[in-house]
Coordinates of N, CA and C in Angstrom, one line a residue:
X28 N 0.9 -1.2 0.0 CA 0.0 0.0 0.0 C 0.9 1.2 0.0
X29 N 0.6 1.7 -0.5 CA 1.3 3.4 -0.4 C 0.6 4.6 -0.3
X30 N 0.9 5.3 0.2 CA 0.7 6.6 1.2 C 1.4 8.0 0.8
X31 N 0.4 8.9 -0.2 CA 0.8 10.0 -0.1 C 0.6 11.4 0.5
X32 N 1.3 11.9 1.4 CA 1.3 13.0 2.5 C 0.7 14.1 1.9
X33 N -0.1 14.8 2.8 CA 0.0 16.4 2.2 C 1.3 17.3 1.7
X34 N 2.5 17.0 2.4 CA 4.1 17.5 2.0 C 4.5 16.6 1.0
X35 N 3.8 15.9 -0.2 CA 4.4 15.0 -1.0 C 5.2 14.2 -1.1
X36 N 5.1 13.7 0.6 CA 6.2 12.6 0.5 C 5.3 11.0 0.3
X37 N 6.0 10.2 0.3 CA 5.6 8.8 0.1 C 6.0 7.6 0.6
X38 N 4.8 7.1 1.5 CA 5.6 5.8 2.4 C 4.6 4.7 1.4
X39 N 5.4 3.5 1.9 CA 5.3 2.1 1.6 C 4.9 1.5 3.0
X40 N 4.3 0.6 2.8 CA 4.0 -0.6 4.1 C 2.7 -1.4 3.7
X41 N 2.3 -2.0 4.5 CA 1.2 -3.0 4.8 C 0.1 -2.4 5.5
X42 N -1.3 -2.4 5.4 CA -2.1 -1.6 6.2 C -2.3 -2.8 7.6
X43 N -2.8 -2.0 8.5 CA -2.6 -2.4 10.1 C -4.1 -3.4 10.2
X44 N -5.0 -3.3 8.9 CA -6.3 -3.8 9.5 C -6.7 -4.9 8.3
X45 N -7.5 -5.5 7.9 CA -7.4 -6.1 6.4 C -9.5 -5.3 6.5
X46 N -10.0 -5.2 7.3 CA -11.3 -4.3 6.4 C -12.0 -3.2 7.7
X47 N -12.3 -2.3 6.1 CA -12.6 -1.0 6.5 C -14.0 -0.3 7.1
X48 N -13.6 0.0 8.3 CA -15.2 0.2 8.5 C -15.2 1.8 8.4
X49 N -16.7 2.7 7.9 CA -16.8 4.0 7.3 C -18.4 4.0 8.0
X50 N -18.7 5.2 8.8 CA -20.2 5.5 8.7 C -20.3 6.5 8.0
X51 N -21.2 6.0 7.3 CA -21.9 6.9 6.5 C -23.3 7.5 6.7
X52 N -24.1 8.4 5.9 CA -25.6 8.7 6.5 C -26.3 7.9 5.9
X53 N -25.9 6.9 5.4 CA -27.2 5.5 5.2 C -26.8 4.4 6.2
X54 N -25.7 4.3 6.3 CA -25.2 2.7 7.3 C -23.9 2.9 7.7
X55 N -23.6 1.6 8.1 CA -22.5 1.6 9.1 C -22.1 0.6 7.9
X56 N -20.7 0.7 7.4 CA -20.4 0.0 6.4 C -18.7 -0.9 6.7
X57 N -18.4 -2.3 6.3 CA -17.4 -2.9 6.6 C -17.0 -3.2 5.0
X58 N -15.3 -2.9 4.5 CA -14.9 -2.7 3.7 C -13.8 -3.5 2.9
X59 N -13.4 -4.5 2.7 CA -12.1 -5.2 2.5 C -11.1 -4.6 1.8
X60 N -10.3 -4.9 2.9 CA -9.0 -3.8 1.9 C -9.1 -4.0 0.6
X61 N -9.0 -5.2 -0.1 CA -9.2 -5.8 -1.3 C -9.7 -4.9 -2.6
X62 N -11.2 -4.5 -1.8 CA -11.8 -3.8 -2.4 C -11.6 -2.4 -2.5
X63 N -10.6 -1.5 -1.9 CA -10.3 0.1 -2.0 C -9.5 0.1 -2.9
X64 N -9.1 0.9 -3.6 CA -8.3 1.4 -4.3 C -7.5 3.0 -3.6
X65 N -8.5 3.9 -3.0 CA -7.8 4.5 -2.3 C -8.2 5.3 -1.2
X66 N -7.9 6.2 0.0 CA -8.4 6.9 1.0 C -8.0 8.2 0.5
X67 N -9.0 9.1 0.7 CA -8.7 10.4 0.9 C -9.4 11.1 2.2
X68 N -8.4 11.6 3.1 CA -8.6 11.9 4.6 C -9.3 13.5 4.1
X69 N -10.5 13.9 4.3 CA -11.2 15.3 3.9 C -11.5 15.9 5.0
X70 N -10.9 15.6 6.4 CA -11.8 16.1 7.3 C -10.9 15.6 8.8
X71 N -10.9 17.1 10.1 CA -10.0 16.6 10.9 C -10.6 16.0 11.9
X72 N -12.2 15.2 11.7 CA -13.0 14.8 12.5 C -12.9 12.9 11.7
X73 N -12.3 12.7 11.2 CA -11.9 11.4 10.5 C -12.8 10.9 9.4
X74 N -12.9 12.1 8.4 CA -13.8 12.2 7.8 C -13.1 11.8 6.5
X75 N -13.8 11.2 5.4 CA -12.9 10.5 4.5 C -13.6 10.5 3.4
X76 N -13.0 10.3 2.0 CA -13.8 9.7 0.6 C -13.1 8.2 0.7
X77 N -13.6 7.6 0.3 CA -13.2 6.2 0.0 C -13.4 5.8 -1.8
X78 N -12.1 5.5 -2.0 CA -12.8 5.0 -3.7 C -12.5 3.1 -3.6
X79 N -13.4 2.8 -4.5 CA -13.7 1.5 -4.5 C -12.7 0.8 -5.6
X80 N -12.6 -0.4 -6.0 CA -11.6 -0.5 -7.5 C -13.1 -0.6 -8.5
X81 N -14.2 -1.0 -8.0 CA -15.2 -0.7 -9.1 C -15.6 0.5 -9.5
X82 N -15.3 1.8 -9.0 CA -15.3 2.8 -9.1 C -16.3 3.2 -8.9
X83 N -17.1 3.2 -7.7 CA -17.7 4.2 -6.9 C -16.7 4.2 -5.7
X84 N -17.6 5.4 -5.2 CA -16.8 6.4 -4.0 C -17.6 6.4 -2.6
X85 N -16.9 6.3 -1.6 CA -17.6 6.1 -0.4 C -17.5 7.2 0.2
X86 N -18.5 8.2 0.7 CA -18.3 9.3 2.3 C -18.5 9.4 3.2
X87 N -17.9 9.4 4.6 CA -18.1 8.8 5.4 C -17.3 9.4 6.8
X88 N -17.4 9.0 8.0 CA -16.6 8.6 8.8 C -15.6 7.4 9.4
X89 N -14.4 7.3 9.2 CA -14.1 6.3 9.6 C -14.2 5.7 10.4
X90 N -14.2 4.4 10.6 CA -14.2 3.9 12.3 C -13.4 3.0 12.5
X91 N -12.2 3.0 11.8 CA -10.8 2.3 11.7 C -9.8 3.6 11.8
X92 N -9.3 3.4 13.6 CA -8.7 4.8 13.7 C -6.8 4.3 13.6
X93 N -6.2 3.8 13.1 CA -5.1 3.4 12.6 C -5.1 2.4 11.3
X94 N -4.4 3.3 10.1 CA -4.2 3.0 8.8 C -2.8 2.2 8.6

C-alpha cells in the first residue's frame, strides 16, 4: 500500500487492518481492503472519501482509527 502525504512525501508498508469500517448517513459499512483502491482523509474529525476499484466512492466517517 502506499501513502501519499499532504508534503508530497511517500511511504510504503502494509495496512494495520485487512477491512474498512466507514459510517456513512445510510449505514454503518465494513470494507475489504481488497476492495479500496484508495483513501482520501477530507476532514479533521476522520472524515474520508473512500474509492472503491469498481469505481464508486464512499463518504463517510471512519471507524478504523489506525491505517
Amino acid at each position: 500500500v502506499g501513502v501519499e502525504t499532504r508534503d508530497g512525501s511517500y511511504l510504503l508498508g502494509q495496512p494495520a487492518f485487512s477491512n474498512l469500517a466507514i459510517r456513512t448517513s445510510y449505514a454503518d459499512l465494513r470494507m475489504g481492503v481488497e476492495h479500496i483502491s484508495g483513501i482520501a482523509l477530507t476532514g479533521n474529525e476522520g472524515e474520508a472519501a473512500v474509492s472503491l476499484r469498481n469505481g464508486d466512492k464512499v463518504k463517510g466517517i471512519l471507524g478504523t482509527r489506525e491505517i
